[in-house]
Coordinates of C-alpha atoms and ligand atoms in Angstrom, one line a residue:
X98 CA 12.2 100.5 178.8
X99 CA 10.2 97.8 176.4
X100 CA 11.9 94.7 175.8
X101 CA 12.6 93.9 172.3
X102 CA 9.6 91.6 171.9
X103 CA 7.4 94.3 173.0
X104 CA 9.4 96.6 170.8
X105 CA 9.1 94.2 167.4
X106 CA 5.3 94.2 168.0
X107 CA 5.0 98.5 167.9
X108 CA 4.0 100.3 164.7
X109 CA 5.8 102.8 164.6
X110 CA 9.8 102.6 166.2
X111 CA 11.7 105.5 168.1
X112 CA 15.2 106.2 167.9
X113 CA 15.9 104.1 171.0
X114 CA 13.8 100.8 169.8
X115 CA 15.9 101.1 166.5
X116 CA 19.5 100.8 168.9
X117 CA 17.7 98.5 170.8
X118 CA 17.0 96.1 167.8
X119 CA 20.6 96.7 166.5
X120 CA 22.5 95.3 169.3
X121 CA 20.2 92.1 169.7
X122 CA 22.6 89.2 169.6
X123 CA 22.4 86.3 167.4
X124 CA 19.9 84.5 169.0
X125 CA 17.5 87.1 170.0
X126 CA 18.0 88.5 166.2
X127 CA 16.3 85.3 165.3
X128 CA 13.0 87.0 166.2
X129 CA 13.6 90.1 164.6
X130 CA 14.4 88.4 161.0
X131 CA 11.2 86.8 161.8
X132 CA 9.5 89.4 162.3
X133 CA 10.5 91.2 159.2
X134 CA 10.2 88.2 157.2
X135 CA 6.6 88.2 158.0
X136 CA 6.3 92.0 156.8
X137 CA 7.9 91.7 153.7
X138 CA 5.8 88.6 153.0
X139 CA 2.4 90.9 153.5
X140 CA 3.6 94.2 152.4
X141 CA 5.4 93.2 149.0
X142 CA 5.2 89.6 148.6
X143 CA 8.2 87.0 148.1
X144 CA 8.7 88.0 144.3
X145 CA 12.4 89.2 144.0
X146 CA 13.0 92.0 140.7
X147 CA 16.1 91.9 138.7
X148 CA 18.0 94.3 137.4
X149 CA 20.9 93.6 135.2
X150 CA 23.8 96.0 136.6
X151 CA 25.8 97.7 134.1
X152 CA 29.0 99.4 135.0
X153 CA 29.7 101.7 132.5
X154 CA 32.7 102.9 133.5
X155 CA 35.2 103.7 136.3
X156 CA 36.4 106.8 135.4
X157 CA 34.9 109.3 138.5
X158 CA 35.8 112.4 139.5
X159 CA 35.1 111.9 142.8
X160 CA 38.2 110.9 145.6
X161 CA 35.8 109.5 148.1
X162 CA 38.3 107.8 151.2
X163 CA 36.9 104.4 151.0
X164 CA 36.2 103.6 147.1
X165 CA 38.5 101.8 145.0
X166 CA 37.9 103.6 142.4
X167 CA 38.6 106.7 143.7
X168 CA 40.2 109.3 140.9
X169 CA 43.6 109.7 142.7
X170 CA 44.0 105.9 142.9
X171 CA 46.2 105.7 140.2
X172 CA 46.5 101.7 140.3
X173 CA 42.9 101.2 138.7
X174 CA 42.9 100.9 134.8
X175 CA 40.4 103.1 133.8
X176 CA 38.1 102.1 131.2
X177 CA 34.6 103.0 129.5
X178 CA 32.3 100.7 127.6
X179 CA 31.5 101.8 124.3
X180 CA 27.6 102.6 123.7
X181 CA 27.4 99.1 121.7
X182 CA 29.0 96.9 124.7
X183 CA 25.9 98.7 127.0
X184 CA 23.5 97.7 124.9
X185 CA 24.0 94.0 124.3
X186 CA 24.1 93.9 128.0
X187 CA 21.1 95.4 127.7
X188 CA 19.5 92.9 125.0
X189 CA 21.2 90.4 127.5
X190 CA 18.9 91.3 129.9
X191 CA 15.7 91.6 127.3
X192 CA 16.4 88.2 125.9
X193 CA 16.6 86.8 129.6
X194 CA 13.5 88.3 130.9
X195 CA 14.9 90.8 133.6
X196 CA 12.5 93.2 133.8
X197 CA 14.8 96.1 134.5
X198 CA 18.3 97.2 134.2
X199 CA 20.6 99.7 136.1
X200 CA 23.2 101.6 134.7
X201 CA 26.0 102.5 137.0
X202 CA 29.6 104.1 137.4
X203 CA 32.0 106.8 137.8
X204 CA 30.4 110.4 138.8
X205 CA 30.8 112.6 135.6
X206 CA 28.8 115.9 134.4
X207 CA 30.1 117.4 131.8
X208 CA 28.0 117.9 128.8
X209 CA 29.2 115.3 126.5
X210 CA 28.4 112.6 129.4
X211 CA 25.2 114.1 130.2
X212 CA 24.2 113.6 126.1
X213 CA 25.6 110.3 125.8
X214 CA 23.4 108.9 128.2
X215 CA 20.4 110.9 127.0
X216 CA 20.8 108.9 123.6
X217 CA 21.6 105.5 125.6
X218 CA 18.6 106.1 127.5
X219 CA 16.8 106.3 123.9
X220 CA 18.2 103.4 122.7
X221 CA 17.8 101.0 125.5
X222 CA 14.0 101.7 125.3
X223 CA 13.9 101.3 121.5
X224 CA 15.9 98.0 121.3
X225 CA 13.5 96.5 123.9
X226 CA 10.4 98.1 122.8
X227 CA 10.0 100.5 125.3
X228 CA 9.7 97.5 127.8
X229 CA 13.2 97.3 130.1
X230 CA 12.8 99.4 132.9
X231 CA 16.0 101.6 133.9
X232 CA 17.5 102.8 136.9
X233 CA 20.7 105.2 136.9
X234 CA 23.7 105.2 139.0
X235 CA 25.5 107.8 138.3
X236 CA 25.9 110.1 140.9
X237 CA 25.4 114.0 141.8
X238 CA 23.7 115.7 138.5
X239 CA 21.9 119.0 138.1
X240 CA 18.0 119.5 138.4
X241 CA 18.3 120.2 134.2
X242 CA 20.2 116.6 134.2
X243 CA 17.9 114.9 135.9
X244 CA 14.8 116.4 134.3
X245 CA 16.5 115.8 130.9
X246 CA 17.2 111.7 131.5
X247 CA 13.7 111.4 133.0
X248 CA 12.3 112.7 129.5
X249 CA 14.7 110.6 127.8
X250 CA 12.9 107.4 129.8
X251 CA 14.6 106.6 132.7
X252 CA 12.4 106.4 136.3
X253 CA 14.7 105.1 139.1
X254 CA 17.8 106.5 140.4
X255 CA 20.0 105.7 142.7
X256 CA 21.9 108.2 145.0
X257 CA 23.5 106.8 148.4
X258 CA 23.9 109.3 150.9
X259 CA 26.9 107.1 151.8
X260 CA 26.4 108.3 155.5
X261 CA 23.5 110.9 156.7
X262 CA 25.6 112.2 159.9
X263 CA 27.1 115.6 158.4
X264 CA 30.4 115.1 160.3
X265 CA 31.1 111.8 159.7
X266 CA 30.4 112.2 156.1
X267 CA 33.3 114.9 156.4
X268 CA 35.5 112.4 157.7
X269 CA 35.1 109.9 154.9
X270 CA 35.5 112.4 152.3
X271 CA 38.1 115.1 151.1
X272 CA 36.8 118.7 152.4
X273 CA 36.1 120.7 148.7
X274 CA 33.4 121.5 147.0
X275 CA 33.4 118.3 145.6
X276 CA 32.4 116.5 147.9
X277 CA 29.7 118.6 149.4
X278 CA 27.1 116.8 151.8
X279 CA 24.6 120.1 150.9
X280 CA 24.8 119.2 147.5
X281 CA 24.5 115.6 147.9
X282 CA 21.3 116.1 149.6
X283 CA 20.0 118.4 147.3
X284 CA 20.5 116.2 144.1
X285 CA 18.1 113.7 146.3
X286 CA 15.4 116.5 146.3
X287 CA 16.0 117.4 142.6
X288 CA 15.2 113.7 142.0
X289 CA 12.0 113.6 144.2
X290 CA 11.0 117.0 142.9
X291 CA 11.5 115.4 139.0
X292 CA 9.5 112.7 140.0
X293 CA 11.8 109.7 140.2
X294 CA 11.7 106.8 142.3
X295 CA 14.5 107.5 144.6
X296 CA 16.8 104.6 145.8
X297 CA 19.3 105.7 148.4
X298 CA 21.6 104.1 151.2
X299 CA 24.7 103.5 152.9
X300 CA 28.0 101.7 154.3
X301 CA 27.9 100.0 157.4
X302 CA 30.7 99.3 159.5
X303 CA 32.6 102.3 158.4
X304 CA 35.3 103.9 160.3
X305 CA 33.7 105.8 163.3
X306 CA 31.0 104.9 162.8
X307 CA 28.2 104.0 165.8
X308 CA 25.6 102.0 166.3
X309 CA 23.7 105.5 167.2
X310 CA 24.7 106.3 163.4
X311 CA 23.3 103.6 162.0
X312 CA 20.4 104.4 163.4
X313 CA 20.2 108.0 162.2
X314 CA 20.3 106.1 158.5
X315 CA 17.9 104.2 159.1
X316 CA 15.4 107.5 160.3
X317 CA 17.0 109.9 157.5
X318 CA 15.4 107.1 155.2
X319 CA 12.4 107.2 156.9
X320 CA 11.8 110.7 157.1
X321 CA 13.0 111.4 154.0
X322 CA 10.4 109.0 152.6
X323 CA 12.8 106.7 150.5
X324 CA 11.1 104.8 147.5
X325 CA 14.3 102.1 147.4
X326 CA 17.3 101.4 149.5
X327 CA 20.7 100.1 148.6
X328 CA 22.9 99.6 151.7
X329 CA 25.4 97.0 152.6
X330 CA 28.7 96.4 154.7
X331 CA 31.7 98.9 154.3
X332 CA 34.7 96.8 152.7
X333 CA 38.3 98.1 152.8
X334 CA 40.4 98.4 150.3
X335 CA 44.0 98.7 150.3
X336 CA 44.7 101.4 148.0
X337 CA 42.1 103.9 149.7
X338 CA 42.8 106.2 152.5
X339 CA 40.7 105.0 154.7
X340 CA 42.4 101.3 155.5
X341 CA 45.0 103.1 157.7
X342 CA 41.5 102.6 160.2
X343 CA 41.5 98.8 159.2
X344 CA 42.6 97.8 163.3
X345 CA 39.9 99.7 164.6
X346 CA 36.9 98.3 161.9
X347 CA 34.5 95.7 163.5
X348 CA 35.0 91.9 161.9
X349 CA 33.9 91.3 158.0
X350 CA 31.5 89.1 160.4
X351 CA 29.9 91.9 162.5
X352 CA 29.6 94.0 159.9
X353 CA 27.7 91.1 158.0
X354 CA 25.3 90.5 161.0
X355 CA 24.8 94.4 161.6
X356 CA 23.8 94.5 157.8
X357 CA 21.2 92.1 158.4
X358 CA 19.4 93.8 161.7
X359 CA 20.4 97.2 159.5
X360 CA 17.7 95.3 156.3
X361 CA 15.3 93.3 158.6
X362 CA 14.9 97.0 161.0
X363 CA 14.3 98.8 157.6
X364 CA 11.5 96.6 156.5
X365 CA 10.1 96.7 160.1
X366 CA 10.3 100.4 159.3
X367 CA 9.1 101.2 156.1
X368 CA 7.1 98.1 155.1
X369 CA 6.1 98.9 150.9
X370 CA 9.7 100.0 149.7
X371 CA 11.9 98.4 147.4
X372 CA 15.1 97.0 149.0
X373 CA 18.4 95.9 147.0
X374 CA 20.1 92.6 148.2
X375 CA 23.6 94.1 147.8
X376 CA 26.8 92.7 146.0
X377 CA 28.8 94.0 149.2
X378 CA 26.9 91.1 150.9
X379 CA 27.9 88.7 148.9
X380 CA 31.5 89.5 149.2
X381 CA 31.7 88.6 152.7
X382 CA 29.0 85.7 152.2
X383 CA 28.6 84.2 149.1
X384 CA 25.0 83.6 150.5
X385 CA 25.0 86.9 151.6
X386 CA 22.2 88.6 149.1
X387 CA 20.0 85.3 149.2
X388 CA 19.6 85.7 153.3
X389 CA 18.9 88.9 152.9
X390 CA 15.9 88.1 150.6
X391 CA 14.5 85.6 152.7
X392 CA 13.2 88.1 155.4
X393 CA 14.2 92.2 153.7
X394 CA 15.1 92.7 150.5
X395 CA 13.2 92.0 147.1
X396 CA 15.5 93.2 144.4
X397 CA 18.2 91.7 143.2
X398 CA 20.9 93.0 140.8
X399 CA 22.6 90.1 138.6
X400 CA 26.2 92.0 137.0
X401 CA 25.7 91.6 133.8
X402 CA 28.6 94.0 133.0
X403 CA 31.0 92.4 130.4
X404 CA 33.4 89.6 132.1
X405 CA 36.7 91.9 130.2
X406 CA 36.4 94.7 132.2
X407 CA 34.8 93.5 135.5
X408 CA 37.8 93.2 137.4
X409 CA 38.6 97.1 137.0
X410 CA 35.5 97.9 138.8
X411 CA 36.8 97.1 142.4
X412 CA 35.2 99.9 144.9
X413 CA 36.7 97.0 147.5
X414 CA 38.7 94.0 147.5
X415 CA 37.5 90.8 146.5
X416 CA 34.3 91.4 144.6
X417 CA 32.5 88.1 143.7
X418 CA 32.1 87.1 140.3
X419 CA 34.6 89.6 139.0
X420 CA 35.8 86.6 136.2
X421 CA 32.9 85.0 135.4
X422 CA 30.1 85.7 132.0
X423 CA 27.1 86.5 133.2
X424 CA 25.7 83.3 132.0
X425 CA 27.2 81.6 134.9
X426 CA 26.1 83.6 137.3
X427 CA 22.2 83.4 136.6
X428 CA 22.5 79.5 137.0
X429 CA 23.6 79.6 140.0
X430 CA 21.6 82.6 141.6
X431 CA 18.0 80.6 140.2
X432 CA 19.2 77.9 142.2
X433 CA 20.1 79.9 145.2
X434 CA 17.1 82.2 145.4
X435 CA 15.2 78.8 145.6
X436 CA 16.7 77.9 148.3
X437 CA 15.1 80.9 150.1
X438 CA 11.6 80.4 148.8
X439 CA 11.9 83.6 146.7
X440 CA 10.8 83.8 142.8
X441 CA 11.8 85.7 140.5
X442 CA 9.4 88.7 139.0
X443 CA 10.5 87.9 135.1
X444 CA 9.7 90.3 132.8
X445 CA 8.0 92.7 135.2
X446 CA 9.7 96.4 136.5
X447 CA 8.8 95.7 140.1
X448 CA 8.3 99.1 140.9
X449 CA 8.6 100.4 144.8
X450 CA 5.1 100.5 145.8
X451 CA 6.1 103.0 148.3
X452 CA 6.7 105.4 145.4
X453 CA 2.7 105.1 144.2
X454 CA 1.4 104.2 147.7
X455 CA 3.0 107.8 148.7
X456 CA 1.8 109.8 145.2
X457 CA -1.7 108.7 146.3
X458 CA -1.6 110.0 149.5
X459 CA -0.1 113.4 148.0
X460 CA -2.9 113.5 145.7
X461 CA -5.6 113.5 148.1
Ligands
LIG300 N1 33.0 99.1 150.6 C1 31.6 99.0 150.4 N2 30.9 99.7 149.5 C2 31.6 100.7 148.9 N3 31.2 101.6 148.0 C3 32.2 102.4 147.6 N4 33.3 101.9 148.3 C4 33.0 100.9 149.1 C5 33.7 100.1 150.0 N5 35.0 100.2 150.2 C6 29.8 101.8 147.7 C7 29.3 103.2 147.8 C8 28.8 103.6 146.5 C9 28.5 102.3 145.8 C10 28.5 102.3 144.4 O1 29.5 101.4 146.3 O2 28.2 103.2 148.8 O3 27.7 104.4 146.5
LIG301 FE1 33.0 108.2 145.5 FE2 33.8 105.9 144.2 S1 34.8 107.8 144.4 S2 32.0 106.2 145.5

């Protein structure tokens, strides 16, 4: 078997050089954060992208057994920003030269939903002249949904497969329709075959889940040739089936340091996408997203959802930021980037390059 040093120096890694990289302990890790840092710093640069994140809402009608805001959690205030509220985030974001924003929350389809955001969609590209860049949230939607927002301007999405291994995935949600992994897969083809840029991802440190697993991720990424990845630790929450399993969870510390060898092995792995330096970081580490950055990630996504309803949008306990303007927080995170030699790609969308890199080799 190759050592890990041989290992970090291969092109291409097997299933078993992935595990192997994943249990390194701290100090051989040192060489594989290295290592990635040096990739991301050739393959896509140290620019970091913003996107403003707007939670629209946290009305769902999903029941998913580790999210806050799961529809049977009857605790959670619901609420849902009127079209005016998202778009002076969205000016927010314009004024302050973010490039791109992402509109996120609750899983909904029905018909009026699927309109309103057709006409958002409009408006966000007339009120900043066609310039803000937008990625969606917003979970599970029809190939007519999708086809519809992408004429209506809208060229990222985000779907997390929340975890790729079919019988887990039963485990952490409630066996109906629903909650299909089929169709959860197939809304990530009906966004590659629409021509997105597909961001997706997962929880790490979930109940029953292995290090084997987390490898599996990693590879459905890869051979599902990703665009943009969102992944970060699994964080219980009280009111959510799932923290019966809290005894047998690794530490909030472990699952930190397994995020970071899960975002430095991904950039080993697939060196031109776009990676998210997740809020779910943060929460454990309020310097969480900013080491990430240093050697994986290069997108960042500042909340800029209104401070009055923030706190209502707990998927798990103790969210960062979840009482402050979003003033405050873009002090501090200019500061804080800088402290990891990363600079901020104002004004620009920051595109994966992934996503052209792999329409150019489809072309030929
Ligand atoms: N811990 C961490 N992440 C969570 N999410 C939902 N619940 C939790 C939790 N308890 C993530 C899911 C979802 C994203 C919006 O938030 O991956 O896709
Ligand atoms: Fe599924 Fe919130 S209910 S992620």
């Amino acid at each position: 078997m190759d050592s890990y040093l041989q290992i970090l120096e291969k092109d291409f890694l097997n299933r078993n050089d992935i595990i192997t990289l994943l249990s390194l302990n701290k100090e051989q890790a040192k060489n594989l954060f290295k290592k990635s840092e040096e990739i991301k710093l050739k393959y896509v640069g140290n620019k970091v992208y913003y996107r403003g994140l707007i939670e629209m809402s946290n009305i769902c009608r999903k029941d998913c057994y580790y999210c806050g805001i799961r529809r049977s959690n009857k605790k959670v205030s619901r609420y849902e920003l009127e079209d005016k509220q998202i778009l002076d985030a969205c000016e927010y974001c314009y004024k302050n030269d973010f490039g791109s924003i992402v509109l996120q929350g609750g899983e909904r389809n029905d018909k009026i939903f699927v309109d309103r955001i057709s006409n958002l969609l409009k408006e966000i590209k007339k009120l900043s002249n066609n310039e803000l860049g937008v990625t969606l949230s917003l979970g599970e939607q029809t190939l007519e949904t999708f086809k519809k927002w992408k004429e209506a301007g809208v060229h990222r999405y985000l779907l997390r497969i929340e975890e790729s291994n079919r019988d887990l995935y039963k485990k952490l949600h409630p066996d109906n329709q629903i909650h299909s992994f089929d169709e959860r897969l197939e809304s990530l083809y009906y966004l590659k075959e629409t021509g997105y840029q597909v961001g997706s991802g997962f929880m790490i440190g979930l109940p029953f889940q292995t290090v084997e697993n987390l490898a599996d991720d990693l590879i459905f990424l890869q051979n599902f040739d990703i665009d943009m990845v969102g992944m970060g630790p699994y964080i219980e929450h009280k009111d959510t089936p799932l923290y019966k399993y809290k005894a047998q969870l690794w530490s909030l510390e472990e699952r930190l340091f397994m995020s970071f060898k899960m975002y430095a092995v991904l950039r080993i792995m697939m060196k031109d996408i776009n990676i998210a330096a997740t809020t779910a970081l943060q929460t454990i580490d309020p310097m969480g997203r900013e080491r990430v950055i240093r050697f994986a990630a290069n997108v960042l996504m500042p909340n800029v959802t209104p401070a009055v309803v923030r706190k209502n949008y707990q998927l798990y306990e103790n969210k960062p930021c979840t009482d402050e303007g979003a003033d405050d927080c873009l002090d501090c995170l200019k500061s804080r980037l800088k402290l990891v030699n990363a600079e901020i790609g104002l004004n620009e969308w920051g595109d994966s390059k992934h996503y052209y890199n792999r329409n150019k080799t489809e072309d030929n």
